[in-house]
Amino acid sequence: MKLRSFVTPFKVGLFVLVAIGAFIGFYTFVHKGGLSKEDSVDCFAVFHDASGLEKKTQVLIAGIAVGEVTSITLYEGQYARIGLRILKTVKLRTDGAITKRSASILGEYVLDLYAGSEQAPLMKDGGQIVNVVDQAGMQQIFQALGKITDDIQAVTKELRNVMAGQQGSIQQIVRNLSAVSSTLDRTVAINGERLDETLGNFQRLSAQLASIASAQRGNVGEIVENVRVASDEARQALATLDQVLGANKGSLAENFASLKTTLGHLDDSLRNVQDITKRIDQGEGPIGRLVNDKALGDKLDRTLTGASTLVDRIVGMQTEVSMDVDYMWGEAAAKGYLNLKLIPKADKYYLVQVVDDSRGTPQFAFTQTTPAAPLTQEPAQQVITTTRSFKFSGEFAKTIEPATFRLGIIESTAGGGVDVNLLGNDLRFTTDLFDFNDFYQPLPRLRSYLTARFLDHFEVRGGVDDALNCDSYSGFRFNCAQRNVVAAEGRGYTLGGRELFFGGAFTFTDEDLKAVLAAAPMPK
Amino acid sequence: MSTGGREEAPSAGQAATQEAVEAVESVGRSAIQLVEDVGGIALMGLQTAVWLFRPPYRLKNLVAQLDYIGVGSIFVVGITGLFTGMVFAVQTYHAFSLFDAQGLVGATVALSLSRELAPVFAGLMVTARVGSAIATELGSMRVSEQIDALATMAVDPLQYLVVPRVVACVAMMPVLTMLFDTVGIMGAYLVAVFGMGVDAATFLGRIRTWVDPEDILGGLIKAAVFGLLISLIACYKGYNAKGGAKGVGTATNEAVVMGSVTVLVVDYFLSLLLASFWSTHAARGPG
């Protein structure tokens, strides 16, 4: 009984003691340890915004707590008066500064303190920290961050435009630089060629001048030869004189006379030489003007340059002659082409073509009734005249690999076409579009075919002609095809319409033509 | 005029009117009962306060009640506190991880426990365990006329039965709340540090930063008030039980319900009161 009466109070007491111990421990743990009045100096600061500050908010210097907020009151009706208690060991000066800083984005704030300079007096109890740096609130920070983000987006956008845009971008600049360098290279190359040409012209001019001079030197040589002949004659004369003096003194006078005549000839020859050289030096005569007139020399140079360029172009132009024959499936007729291709440069050529088209050239005429029918009515009679005649093509072609674009006259009508070269030009896909104004056909004439080249000179090809209009032959005839065929002279003439064809061609180049022409018999 | 000895059956309209009247009467009776209860509890509190300082001081009874209310509630309050702290740590960890602020788990749990959860949950546990026991015990004594016998023996039943229970409950509630705080924060520490990987120094450092002694004191003050109210309600209901065993059961039921509701309701007003008190002492405000 006594033990029981002892145990119960013991349990209660132990429990209470443990709880008190826990309370003291917890209380001590969370107790911030406020600063004593004796060890601290009380002061205050005025903030525009005290949000986030609480009593006992820490005051830090370099992250070390040196004080705390003791009170927060309204000041002059619109500011926050923050009471502070700062350790005296800090030696807070009157020129100290304080600022509010967010310790986290969750709204925890601390105060950062700058103690002040040593020259300023110590802060007295109840003094004011005048230098307050108000930090922006989180909302202002987020607004500022938003603006900064917008700026960054703008910058990145500009940067993206600069890096990859079409106007004023680095890519554009690089492209421009590349184009400039290419142009510079091309200019240097072109000027180099022109310089070479100019030097060549000078060389030719000097050669021609040398030739002229050499021609003139012929005269001089002739003169010299005359002098040599004269000297020989003089020698002979002296010999004769000696003979005369020795054996035939009687004819001495005659020999002297002959000598005098010879010397006179020599003197005349030398005078002629002097006269010629003087006239050349004075610019008289064609040779003199050529030698002394600069304008004439330049003109001659230009003439020679032009002539040289022309000759170069003529010499450099390649010629290709080809003959094509197609079998028109629908018409059961052949169609022939004779082509002359003039190729001044590798990327362009001129094509002259004579075409024997089995379709002929239809001509349309209307016989108007009398009196004239209203315009809204059909004419009384329609006359179609098909003339079998050659058609001509003249096209200018420009190659932009892998395609060659042609424009001009195709089979006596305006048109154009494109060749797409495949497999190293061994395979070519060709499309022509022409004959836009054919009265009889509703749509222009579209011809597409594929050409395969073999053995360098031979081609086979096949395709479809007049693909946009109705079929013209019975095998693939549609309802509208009947009107495309007219009967005349016991056979059908195709006026137009879609039909298949296949054929071949062979081609001669410059070298082939030279060989052929060299081997051909020439009329004597 | 006589109807021949037969009573007429009430019409449907009369029956509805009768039900409405009874409903209003029920509300009125409940209001009167509530006022009577509040008044009775207040009077009992005053009498208890008076008898508290009048000899004889029955320490033996007090110690027995301290043992029963305090030591006897350690397990239930400890378990409740441990798992409350653990659950709260799990939930706040996931919430704070959205902001990458898991370090605040400790501070949040400690603040919540010390200010609200510990006193309220401890109060509810004591209401369930102790309040029901007090009401049942005193109710049984009342219906078995033991209380009347005490009075017959010149022993004031209020001093003998109520004062020790009220004092013990007022004294032990803060102790149990402190236990709840400690065990709850320990549970949160275990879950957060060992389970979730929160840095231990951060956990404790944030508690130290954010929890103030006022928070702990406020919780303990609440607990003492809750102890006073729980014990007075339970004693009042048991002391005034009537109607035999059924009356005892009714008294017990009413004591638990009224005690629990009172804890939650009073907690709100106490929170406002304490917040106002601490704010005043924090010297924050105009002027």
Coordinates of N, CA and C in Angstrom, one line a residue, chain B residues 153-275:
Chain B
M153 N -22.3 12.6 4.8 CA -21.2 12.4 5.7 C -20.4 13.7 5.9
A154 N -21.1 14.8 5.5 CA -20.5 16.2 5.7 C -19.2 16.3 4.9
V155 N -19.2 15.6 3.8 CA -18.0 15.8 2.8 C -18.6 16.5 1.6
D156 N -18.1 17.6 1.3 CA -18.6 18.3 0.1 C -18.2 17.6 -1.1
P157 N -19.2 17.1 -1.8 CA -18.9 16.3 -3.0 C -18.1 17.1 -4.1
L158 N -18.4 18.4 -4.1 CA -17.7 19.2 -5.1 C -16.2 19.3 -4.8
Q159 N -15.9 19.5 -3.5 CA -14.5 19.5 -3.1 C -13.8 18.2 -3.3
Y160 N -14.6 17.1 -2.9 CA -14.0 15.8 -2.9 C -13.8 15.2 -4.3
L161 N -14.8 15.5 -5.2 CA -14.8 14.8 -6.5 C -14.4 15.7 -7.6
V162 N -14.8 16.9 -7.6 CA -14.6 17.8 -8.8 C -13.3 18.5 -8.7
V163 N -13.0 19.1 -7.6 CA -11.7 19.9 -7.5 C -10.5 19.1 -7.9
P164 N -10.3 17.9 -7.4 CA -9.1 17.2 -7.8 C -9.0 17.0 -9.4
R165 N -10.2 16.6 -9.9 CA -10.2 16.3 -11.3 C -9.9 17.6 -12.2
V166 N -10.6 18.7 -11.8 CA -10.4 19.9 -12.5 C -8.9 20.4 -12.4
V167 N -8.4 20.4 -11.2 CA -7.0 20.8 -11.0 C -6.1 19.9 -11.8
A168 N -6.3 18.6 -11.7 CA -5.4 17.6 -12.4 C -5.5 17.8 -13.9
C169 N -6.7 18.1 -14.4 CA -6.8 18.2 -15.8 C -6.1 19.5 -16.3
V170 N -6.4 20.6 -15.5 CA -5.7 21.9 -15.9 C -4.2 21.7 -15.8
A171 N -3.7 21.0 -14.9 CA -2.3 20.8 -14.7 C -1.7 19.9 -15.8
M172 N -2.4 18.8 -16.1 CA -1.8 17.8 -17.0 C -2.0 18.2 -18.5
M173 N -3.0 19.0 -18.8 CA -3.2 19.3 -20.2 C -1.9 20.0 -20.8
P174 N -1.4 21.0 -20.2 CA -0.1 21.6 -20.8 C 1.0 20.6 -20.8
V175 N 1.1 19.7 -19.8 CA 2.1 18.7 -19.8 C 2.0 17.7 -21.0
L176 N 0.7 17.3 -21.2 CA 0.4 16.4 -22.3 C 0.7 17.1 -23.7
T177 N 0.3 18.4 -23.7 CA 0.6 19.2 -24.9 C 2.1 19.3 -25.2
M178 N 2.8 19.5 -24.1 CA 4.3 19.6 -24.3 C 4.8 18.2 -24.9
L179 N 4.2 17.2 -24.3 CA 4.6 15.8 -24.8 C 4.2 15.7 -26.3
F180 N 3.0 16.2 -26.6 CA 2.5 16.1 -28.0 C 3.5 16.9 -28.9
D181 N 3.9 18.1 -28.5 CA 4.8 18.9 -29.3 C 6.1 18.2 -29.5
T182 N 6.7 17.6 -28.4 CA 8.0 17.0 -28.6 C 7.9 15.8 -29.4
V183 N 7.0 14.9 -29.2 CA 6.9 13.7 -29.9 C 6.5 14.0 -31.4
G184 N 5.7 15.0 -31.6 CA 5.3 15.3 -33.0 C 6.4 15.9 -33.8
I185 N 7.3 16.7 -33.2 CA 8.4 17.3 -33.9 C 9.4 16.1 -34.1
M186 N 9.5 15.2 -33.1 CA 10.4 14.1 -33.4 C 10.0 13.3 -34.5
G187 N 8.7 13.0 -34.6 CA 8.1 12.2 -35.7 C 8.4 13.0 -37.0
A188 N 8.2 14.3 -37.1 CA 8.4 15.0 -38.3 C 9.9 15.0 -38.7
Y189 N 10.8 15.0 -37.6 CA 12.2 15.0 -37.9 C 12.6 13.6 -38.5
L190 N 12.0 12.6 -38.0 CA 12.3 11.2 -38.5 C 11.9 11.1 -40.0
V191 N 10.7 11.6 -40.2 CA 10.2 11.5 -41.6 C 11.0 12.4 -42.6
A192 N 11.2 13.6 -42.1 CA 11.8 14.6 -43.0 C 13.3 14.3 -43.3
V193 N 14.0 14.1 -42.2 CA 15.5 13.9 -42.3 C 15.8 12.5 -42.8
F194 N 15.2 11.5 -42.2 CA 15.6 10.2 -42.6 C 14.8 9.6 -43.8
G195 N 13.6 10.1 -43.9 CA 12.7 9.6 -44.9 C 12.8 10.4 -46.2
M196 N 12.8 11.8 -46.1 CA 12.7 12.6 -47.2 C 14.1 13.2 -47.6
G197 N 15.1 13.1 -46.7 CA 16.4 13.6 -47.1 C 16.6 15.1 -46.8
V198 N 15.7 15.7 -46.0 CA 15.9 17.1 -45.6 C 17.1 17.2 -44.7
D199 N 17.9 18.2 -44.9 CA 19.1 18.4 -44.1 C 18.7 18.7 -42.7
A200 N 19.4 17.9 -41.7 CA 19.0 18.0 -40.3 C 19.2 19.4 -39.8
A201 N 20.4 20.0 -40.1 CA 20.7 21.3 -39.6 C 19.7 22.3 -40.2
T202 N 19.3 22.2 -41.4 CA 18.3 23.1 -42.0 C 16.9 22.9 -41.2
F203 N 16.6 21.6 -41.0 CA 15.3 21.3 -40.3 C 15.3 22.0 -38.9
L204 N 16.3 21.8 -38.2 CA 16.4 22.4 -36.8 C 16.6 23.9 -36.9
G205 N 17.4 24.4 -37.8 CA 17.7 25.8 -37.9 C 16.5 26.6 -38.3
R206 N 15.7 26.1 -39.2 CA 14.4 26.8 -39.5 C 13.5 26.8 -38.3
I207 N 13.4 25.7 -37.6 CA 12.6 25.7 -36.4 C 13.0 26.9 -35.4
R208 N 14.3 26.9 -35.3 CA 14.8 28.0 -34.4 C 14.5 29.4 -34.9
T209 N 14.6 29.5 -36.2 CA 14.3 30.8 -36.8 C 12.9 31.2 -36.7
W210 N 12.0 30.3 -37.0 CA 10.6 30.7 -37.2 C 9.8 30.5 -35.9
V211 N 10.1 29.6 -35.1 CA 9.3 29.3 -33.9 C 9.8 30.2 -32.7
D212 N 8.9 30.9 -32.1 CA 9.2 31.7 -31.0 C 8.7 31.1 -29.7
P213 N 9.3 31.5 -28.6 CA 8.8 31.0 -27.3 C 7.3 31.3 -27.1
E214 N 6.9 32.4 -27.7 CA 5.5 32.8 -27.5 C 4.5 31.7 -28.1
D215 N 5.0 31.1 -29.2 CA 4.2 30.1 -29.8 C 4.0 28.9 -28.9
I216 N 5.1 28.5 -28.2 CA 5.0 27.4 -27.2 C 4.1 27.8 -26.1
L217 N 4.3 29.0 -25.5 CA 3.6 29.4 -24.4 C 2.1 29.6 -24.7
G218 N 1.8 30.1 -25.9 CA 0.4 30.2 -26.4 C -0.3 28.8 -26.4
G219 N 0.4 27.8 -26.9 CA -0.1 26.5 -27.0 C -0.4 25.9 -25.6
L220 N 0.5 26.2 -24.7 CA 0.3 25.7 -23.3 C -0.8 26.4 -22.6
I221 N -0.9 27.6 -22.9 CA -2.1 28.4 -22.3 C -3.4 27.8 -22.8
K222 N -3.4 27.6 -24.1 CA -4.6 27.0 -24.7 C -4.9 25.6 -24.0
A223 N -3.9 24.9 -23.8 CA -4.1 23.5 -23.3 C -4.6 23.6 -21.9
A224 N -4.1 24.6 -21.1 CA -4.7 24.7 -19.7 C -6.1 25.1 -19.8
V225 N -6.5 26.0 -20.6 CA -7.9 26.4 -20.8 C -8.7 25.2 -21.2
F226 N -8.2 24.5 -22.2 CA -8.9 23.3 -22.6 C -9.1 22.3 -21.5
G227 N -8.1 22.1 -20.7 CA -8.2 21.2 -19.5 C -9.3 21.7 -18.5
L228 N -9.3 22.9 -18.3 CA -10.3 23.5 -17.4 C -11.7 23.2 -17.9
L229 N -11.9 23.5 -19.2 CA -13.2 23.3 -19.8 C -13.6 21.9 -19.9
I230 N -12.7 21.1 -20.3 CA -13.0 19.6 -20.5 C -13.4 19.0 -19.1
S231 N -12.6 19.3 -18.1 CA -12.9 18.7 -16.8 C -14.2 19.3 -16.2
L232 N -14.4 20.6 -16.4 CA -15.7 21.1 -15.8 C -16.9 20.6 -16.6
I233 N -16.8 20.5 -17.9 CA -17.9 19.9 -18.6 C -18.2 18.5 -18.2
A234 N -17.1 17.7 -18.1 CA -17.3 16.3 -17.8 C -17.9 16.2 -16.4
C235 N -17.3 16.9 -15.4 CA -17.8 16.9 -14.1 C -19.2 17.3 -14.0
Y236 N -19.6 18.4 -14.7 CA -20.9 18.9 -14.6 C -21.9 17.9 -15.2
K237 N -21.6 17.3 -16.3 CA -22.5 16.3 -16.9 C -22.6 15.1 -16.0
G238 N -21.5 14.6 -15.5 CA -21.6 13.5 -14.6 C -22.3 13.8 -13.3
Y239 N -21.9 14.9 -12.7 CA -22.5 15.3 -11.4 C -24.0 15.5 -11.5
N240 N -24.5 15.9 -12.6 CA -25.9 16.2 -12.7 C -26.6 15.1 -13.5
A241 N -26.0 13.9 -13.6 CA -26.7 12.8 -14.3 C -27.9 12.4 -13.6
K242 N -28.9 11.9 -14.3 CA -30.1 11.3 -13.6 C -30.7 10.4 -14.6
G243 N -31.5 9.5 -14.0 CA -32.2 8.5 -14.8 C -31.5 7.2 -14.9
G244 N -30.8 6.9 -14.0 CA -30.2 5.5 -14.0 C -29.1 5.3 -14.9
A245 N -28.9 4.1 -15.4 CA -27.7 3.8 -16.2 C -27.9 4.5 -17.6
K246 N -29.1 4.6 -18.0 CA -29.3 5.4 -19.3 C -28.8 6.8 -19.1
G247 N -29.2 7.4 -18.0 CA -28.8 8.8 -17.7 C -27.3 8.9 -17.7
V248 N -26.6 7.9 -17.2 CA -25.1 7.9 -17.1 C -24.6 7.9 -18.5
G249 N -25.2 7.0 -19.3 CA -24.7 7.0 -20.8 C -24.9 8.3 -21.5
T250 N -26.1 8.9 -21.2 CA -26.4 10.2 -21.9 C -25.4 11.3 -21.4
A251 N -25.2 11.2 -20.1 CA -24.2 12.2 -19.6 C -22.8 12.1 -20.2
T252 N -22.4 10.8 -20.3 CA -21.1 10.6 -20.9 C -21.0 11.1 -22.3
N253 N -22.1 10.7 -23.0 CA -22.1 11.1 -24.5 C -22.1 12.7 -24.6
E254 N -22.9 13.3 -23.8 CA -23.0 14.8 -23.8 C -21.7 15.4 -23.4
A255 N -21.0 14.8 -22.5 CA -19.8 15.3 -22.0 C -18.7 15.3 -23.1
V256 N -18.7 14.2 -23.8 CA -17.6 14.0 -24.9 C -17.9 15.0 -26.0
V257 N -19.2 15.0 -26.4 CA -19.6 15.9 -27.6 C -19.4 17.3 -27.2
M258 N -19.9 17.7 -26.1 CA -19.7 19.1 -25.7 C -18.3 19.5 -25.5
G259 N -17.6 18.6 -24.9 CA -16.1 18.9 -24.6 C -15.4 19.0 -25.9
S260 N -15.6 18.1 -26.9 CA -14.9 18.2 -28.2 C -15.2 19.5 -28.9
V261 N -16.5 19.8 -29.0 CA -16.9 21.0 -29.7 C -16.4 22.2 -29.0
T262 N -16.4 22.2 -27.7 CA -15.9 23.3 -27.0 C -14.4 23.6 -27.2
V263 N -13.7 22.5 -27.3 CA -12.3 22.6 -27.6 C -12.0 23.3 -28.9
L264 N -12.8 22.9 -29.9 CA -12.6 23.5 -31.3 C -13.0 24.9 -31.3
V265 N -14.2 25.2 -30.7 CA -14.7 26.5 -30.8 C -13.9 27.5 -30.0
V266 N -13.5 27.1 -28.8 CA -12.7 28.0 -27.9 C -11.4 28.2 -28.5
D267 N -10.9 27.2 -29.2 CA -9.5 27.3 -29.8 C -9.5 28.5 -30.7
Y268 N -10.5 28.7 -31.5 CA -10.6 29.9 -32.4 C -10.5 31.2 -31.7
F269 N -11.3 31.3 -30.7 CA -11.3 32.6 -29.9 C -10.0 32.8 -29.1
L270 N -9.5 31.7 -28.6 CA -8.2 31.8 -27.9 C -7.1 32.2 -28.9
S271 N -7.2 31.7 -30.1 CA -6.1 32.1 -31.1 C -6.2 33.6 -31.3
L272 N -7.4 34.1 -31.5 CA -7.5 35.5 -31.8 C -7.0 36.3 -30.5
L273 N -7.4 35.8 -29.4 CA -7.0 36.5 -28.2 C -5.5 36.6 -28.0
L274 N -4.9 35.4 -28.2 CA -3.5 35.3 -28.0 C -2.7 36.1 -29.1
A275 N -3.2 36.0 -30.3 CA -2.6 36.8 -31.4 C -2.6 38.3 -31.1

